[in-house]
PDB file of C-alpha atoms in Angstrom:
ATOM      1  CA  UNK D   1       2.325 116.789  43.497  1.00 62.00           C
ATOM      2  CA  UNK D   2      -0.914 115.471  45.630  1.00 70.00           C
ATOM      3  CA  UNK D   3       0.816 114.257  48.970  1.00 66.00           C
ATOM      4  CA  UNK D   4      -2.836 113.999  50.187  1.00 68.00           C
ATOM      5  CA  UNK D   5      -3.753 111.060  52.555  1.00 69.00           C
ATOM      6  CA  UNK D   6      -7.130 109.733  53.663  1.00 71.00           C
ATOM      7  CA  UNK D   7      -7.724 107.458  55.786  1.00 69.00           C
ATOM      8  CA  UNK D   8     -11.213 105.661  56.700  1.00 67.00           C
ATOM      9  CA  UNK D   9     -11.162 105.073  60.284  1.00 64.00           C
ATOM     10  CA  UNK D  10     -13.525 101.958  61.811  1.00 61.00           C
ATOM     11  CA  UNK D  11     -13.408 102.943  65.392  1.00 62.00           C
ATOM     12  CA  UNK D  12     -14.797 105.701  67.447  1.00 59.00           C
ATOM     13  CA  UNK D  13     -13.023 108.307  69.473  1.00 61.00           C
ATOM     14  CA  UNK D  14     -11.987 112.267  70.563  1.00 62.00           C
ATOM     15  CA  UNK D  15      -9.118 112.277  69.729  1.00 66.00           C
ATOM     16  CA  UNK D  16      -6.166 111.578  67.206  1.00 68.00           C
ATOM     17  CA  UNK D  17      -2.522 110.875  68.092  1.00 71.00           C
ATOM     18  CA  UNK D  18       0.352 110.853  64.985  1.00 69.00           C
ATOM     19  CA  UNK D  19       3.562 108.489  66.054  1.00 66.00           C
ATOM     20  CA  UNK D  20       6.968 109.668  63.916  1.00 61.00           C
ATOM     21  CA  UNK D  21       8.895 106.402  65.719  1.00 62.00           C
ATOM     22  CA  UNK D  22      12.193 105.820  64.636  1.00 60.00           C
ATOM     23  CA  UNK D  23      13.384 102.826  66.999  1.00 61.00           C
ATOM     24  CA  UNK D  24      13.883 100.913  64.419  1.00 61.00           C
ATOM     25  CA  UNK D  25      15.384 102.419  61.579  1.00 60.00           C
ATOM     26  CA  UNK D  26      19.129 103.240  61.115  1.00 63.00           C
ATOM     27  CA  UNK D  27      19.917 106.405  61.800  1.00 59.00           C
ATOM     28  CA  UNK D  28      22.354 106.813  58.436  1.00 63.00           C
ATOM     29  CA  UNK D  29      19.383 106.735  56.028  1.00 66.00           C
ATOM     30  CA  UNK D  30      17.323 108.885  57.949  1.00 64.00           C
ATOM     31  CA  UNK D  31      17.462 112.687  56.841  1.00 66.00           C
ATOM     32  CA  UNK D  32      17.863 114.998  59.556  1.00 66.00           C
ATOM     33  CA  UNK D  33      15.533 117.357  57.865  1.00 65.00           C
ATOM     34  CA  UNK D  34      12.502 114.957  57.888  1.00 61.00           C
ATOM     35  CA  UNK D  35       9.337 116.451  59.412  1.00 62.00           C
ATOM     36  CA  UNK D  36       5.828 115.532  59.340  1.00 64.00           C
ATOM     37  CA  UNK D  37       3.293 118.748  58.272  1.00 64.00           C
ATOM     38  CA  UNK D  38       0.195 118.207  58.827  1.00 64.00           C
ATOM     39  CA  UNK D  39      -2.235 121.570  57.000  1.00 63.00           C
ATOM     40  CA  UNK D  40      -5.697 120.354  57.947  1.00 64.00           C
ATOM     41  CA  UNK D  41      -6.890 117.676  59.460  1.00 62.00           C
ATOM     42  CA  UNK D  42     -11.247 117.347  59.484  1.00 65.00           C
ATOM     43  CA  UNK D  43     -12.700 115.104  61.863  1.00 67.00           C
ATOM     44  CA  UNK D  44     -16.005 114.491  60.918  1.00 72.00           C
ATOM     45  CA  UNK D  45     -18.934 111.724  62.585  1.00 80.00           C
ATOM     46  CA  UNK D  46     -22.240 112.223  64.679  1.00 88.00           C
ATOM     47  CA  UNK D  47     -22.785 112.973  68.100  1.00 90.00           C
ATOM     48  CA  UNK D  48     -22.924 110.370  70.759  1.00 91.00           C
ATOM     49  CA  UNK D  49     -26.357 108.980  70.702  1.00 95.00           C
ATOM     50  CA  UNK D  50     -26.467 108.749  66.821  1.00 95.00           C
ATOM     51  CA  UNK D  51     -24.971 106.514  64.236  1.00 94.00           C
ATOM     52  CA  UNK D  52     -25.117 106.547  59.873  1.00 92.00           C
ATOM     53  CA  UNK D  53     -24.215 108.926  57.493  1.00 89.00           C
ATOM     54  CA  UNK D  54     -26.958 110.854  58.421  1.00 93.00           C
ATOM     55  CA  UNK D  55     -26.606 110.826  62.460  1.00 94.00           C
ATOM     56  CA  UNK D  56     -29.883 109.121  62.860  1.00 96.00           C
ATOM     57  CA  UNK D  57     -31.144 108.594  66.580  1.00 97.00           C
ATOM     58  CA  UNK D  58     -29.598 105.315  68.670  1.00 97.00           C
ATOM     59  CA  UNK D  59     -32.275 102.932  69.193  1.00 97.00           C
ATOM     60  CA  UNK D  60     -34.452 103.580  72.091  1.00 97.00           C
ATOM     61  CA  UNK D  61     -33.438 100.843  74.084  1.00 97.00           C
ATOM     62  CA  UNK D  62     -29.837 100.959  73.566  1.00 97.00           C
ATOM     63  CA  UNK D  63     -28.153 100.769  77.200  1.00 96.00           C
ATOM     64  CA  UNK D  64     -26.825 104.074  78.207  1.00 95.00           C
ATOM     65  CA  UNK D  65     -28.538 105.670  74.084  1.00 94.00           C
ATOM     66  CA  UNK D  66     -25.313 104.209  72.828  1.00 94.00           C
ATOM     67  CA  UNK D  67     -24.670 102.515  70.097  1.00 95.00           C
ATOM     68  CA  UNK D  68     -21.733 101.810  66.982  1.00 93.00           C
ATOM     69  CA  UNK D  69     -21.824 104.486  65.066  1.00 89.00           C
ATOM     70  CA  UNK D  70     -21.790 103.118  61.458  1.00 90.00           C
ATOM     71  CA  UNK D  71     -24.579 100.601  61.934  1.00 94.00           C
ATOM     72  CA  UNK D  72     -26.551 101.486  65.183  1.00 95.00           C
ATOM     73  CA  UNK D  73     -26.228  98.136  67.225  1.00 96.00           C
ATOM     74  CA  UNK D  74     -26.484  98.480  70.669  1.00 96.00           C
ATOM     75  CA  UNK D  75     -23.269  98.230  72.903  1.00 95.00           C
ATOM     76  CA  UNK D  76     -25.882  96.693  75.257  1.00 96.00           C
ATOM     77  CA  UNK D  77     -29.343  96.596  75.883  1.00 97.00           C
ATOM     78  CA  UNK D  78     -31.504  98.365  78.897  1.00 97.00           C
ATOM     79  CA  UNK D  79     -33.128  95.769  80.980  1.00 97.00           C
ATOM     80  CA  UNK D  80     -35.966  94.055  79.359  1.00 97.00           C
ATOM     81  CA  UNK D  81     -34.738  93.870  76.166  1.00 98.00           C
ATOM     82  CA  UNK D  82     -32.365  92.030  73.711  1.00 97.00           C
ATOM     83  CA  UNK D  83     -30.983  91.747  69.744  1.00 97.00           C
ATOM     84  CA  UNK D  84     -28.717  93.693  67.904  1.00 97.00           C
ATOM     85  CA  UNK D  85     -30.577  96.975  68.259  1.00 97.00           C
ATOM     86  CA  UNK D  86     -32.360  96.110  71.546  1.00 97.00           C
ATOM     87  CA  UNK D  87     -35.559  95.977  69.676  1.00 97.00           C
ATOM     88  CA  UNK D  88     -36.999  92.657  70.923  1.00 97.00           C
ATOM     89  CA  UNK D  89     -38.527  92.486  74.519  1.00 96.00           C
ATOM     90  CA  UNK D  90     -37.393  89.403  76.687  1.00 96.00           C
ATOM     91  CA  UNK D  91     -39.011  86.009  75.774  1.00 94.00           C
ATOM     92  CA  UNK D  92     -42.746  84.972  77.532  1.00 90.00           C
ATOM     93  CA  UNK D  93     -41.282  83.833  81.133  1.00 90.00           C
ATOM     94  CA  UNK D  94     -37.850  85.945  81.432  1.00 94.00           C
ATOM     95  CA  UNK D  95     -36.944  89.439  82.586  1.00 95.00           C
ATOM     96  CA  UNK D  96     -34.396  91.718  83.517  1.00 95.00           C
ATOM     97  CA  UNK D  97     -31.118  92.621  82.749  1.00 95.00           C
ATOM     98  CA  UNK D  98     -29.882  90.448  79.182  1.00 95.00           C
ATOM     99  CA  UNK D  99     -33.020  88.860  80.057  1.00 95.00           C
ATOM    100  CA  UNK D 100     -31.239  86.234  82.242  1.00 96.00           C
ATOM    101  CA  UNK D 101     -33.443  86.102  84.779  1.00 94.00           C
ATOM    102  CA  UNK D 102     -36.842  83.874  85.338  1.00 92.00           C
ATOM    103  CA  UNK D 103     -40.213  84.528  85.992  1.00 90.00           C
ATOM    104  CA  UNK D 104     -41.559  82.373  88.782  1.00 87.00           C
ATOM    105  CA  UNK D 105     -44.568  81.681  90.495  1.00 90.00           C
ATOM    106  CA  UNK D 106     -46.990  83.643  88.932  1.00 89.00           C
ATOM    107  CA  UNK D 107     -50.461  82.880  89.032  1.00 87.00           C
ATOM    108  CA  UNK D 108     -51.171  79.750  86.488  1.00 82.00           C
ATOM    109  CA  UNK D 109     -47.475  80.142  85.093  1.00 77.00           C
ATOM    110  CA  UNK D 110     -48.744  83.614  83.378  1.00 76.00           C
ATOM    111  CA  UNK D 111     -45.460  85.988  82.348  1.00 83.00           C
ATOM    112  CA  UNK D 112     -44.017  88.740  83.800  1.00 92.00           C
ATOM    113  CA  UNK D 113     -43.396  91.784  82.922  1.00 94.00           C
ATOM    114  CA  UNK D 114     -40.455  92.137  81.054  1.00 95.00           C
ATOM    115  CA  UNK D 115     -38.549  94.646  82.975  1.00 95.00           C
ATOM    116  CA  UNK D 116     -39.087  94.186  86.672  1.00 95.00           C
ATOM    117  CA  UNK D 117     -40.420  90.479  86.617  1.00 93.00           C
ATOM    118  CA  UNK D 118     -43.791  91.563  88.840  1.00 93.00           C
ATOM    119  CA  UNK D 119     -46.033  88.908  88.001  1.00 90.00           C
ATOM    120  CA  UNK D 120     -49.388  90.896  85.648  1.00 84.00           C
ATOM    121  CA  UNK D 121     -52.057  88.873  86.955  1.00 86.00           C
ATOM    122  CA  UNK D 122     -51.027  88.548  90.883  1.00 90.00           C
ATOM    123  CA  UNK D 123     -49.400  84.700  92.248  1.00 91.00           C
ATOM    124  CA  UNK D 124     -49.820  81.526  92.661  1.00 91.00           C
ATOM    125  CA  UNK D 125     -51.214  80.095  95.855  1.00 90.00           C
ATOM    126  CA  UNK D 126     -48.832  80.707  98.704  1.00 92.00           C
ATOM    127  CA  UNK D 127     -46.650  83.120  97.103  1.00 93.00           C
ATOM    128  CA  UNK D 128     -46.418  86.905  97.425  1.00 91.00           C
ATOM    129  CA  UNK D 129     -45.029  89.747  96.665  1.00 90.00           C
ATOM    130  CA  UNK D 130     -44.108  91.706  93.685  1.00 88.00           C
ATOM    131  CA  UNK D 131     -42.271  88.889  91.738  1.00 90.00           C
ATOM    132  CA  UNK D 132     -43.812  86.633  93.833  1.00 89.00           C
ATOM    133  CA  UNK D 133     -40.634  84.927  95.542  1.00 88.00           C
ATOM    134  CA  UNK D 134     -42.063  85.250  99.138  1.00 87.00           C
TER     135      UNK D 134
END
């Protein structure tokens, strides 16, 4: 007899906890004998930092080179970037962290760069500084 159970999990962790609650159950059809036996239990999955059957490398971007590790989408993105797999820079005129924040006053309403929202080509007239917000 093949008492064998597998189970798929869809979540990530270190560790594995078995329950044997009885709360609920009456106590006259319970044997007194019953035991859980557990011969071998494998625990298999890629490092953190890779994802897929074959533990390929988190996307470059991925906040903190993390990422779900069936599919590879990032849990968040490092600033600058945005999509699934943080593979998409910020939009022409936005920068920063989720890209949220704007560009502003740079010279002839040229972009910034993605990351640290310095203006590239310097600021417009009476402005200074390295995003130009002085």
């Amino acid at each position: 007899m093949n008492n064998t159970v597998t189970i798929d999990c869809v979540t990530s962790g270190r560790y594995v906890t078995i329950y044997n609650s009885r709360n609920n159950t009456d106590a006259s059809l319970v044997s007194e004998f019953a035991y859980i036996n557990i011969c071998e239990l494998n625990i298999t999955g890629c490092n953190i930092g890779f994802y897929g059957e074959n533990c390929r490398k988190c996307p470059d971007n991925c906040l903190n080179d993390t990422c779900q590790f069936q599919i590879g989408h990032c849990f968040g993105c490092k600033d600058g970037f945005q999509g699934e797999m943080c593979e998409e820079e910020c939009p022409q005129g936005r920068y920063g962290k989720t890209c949220s924040l704007q560009c502003k006053n740079c010279i002839n309403q040229l972009s910034c760069n993605h990351i640290s929202g310095s203006c590239k080509s310097g600021c417009s007239s009476g402005w200074m500084g390295d995003r130009c917000n002085q």
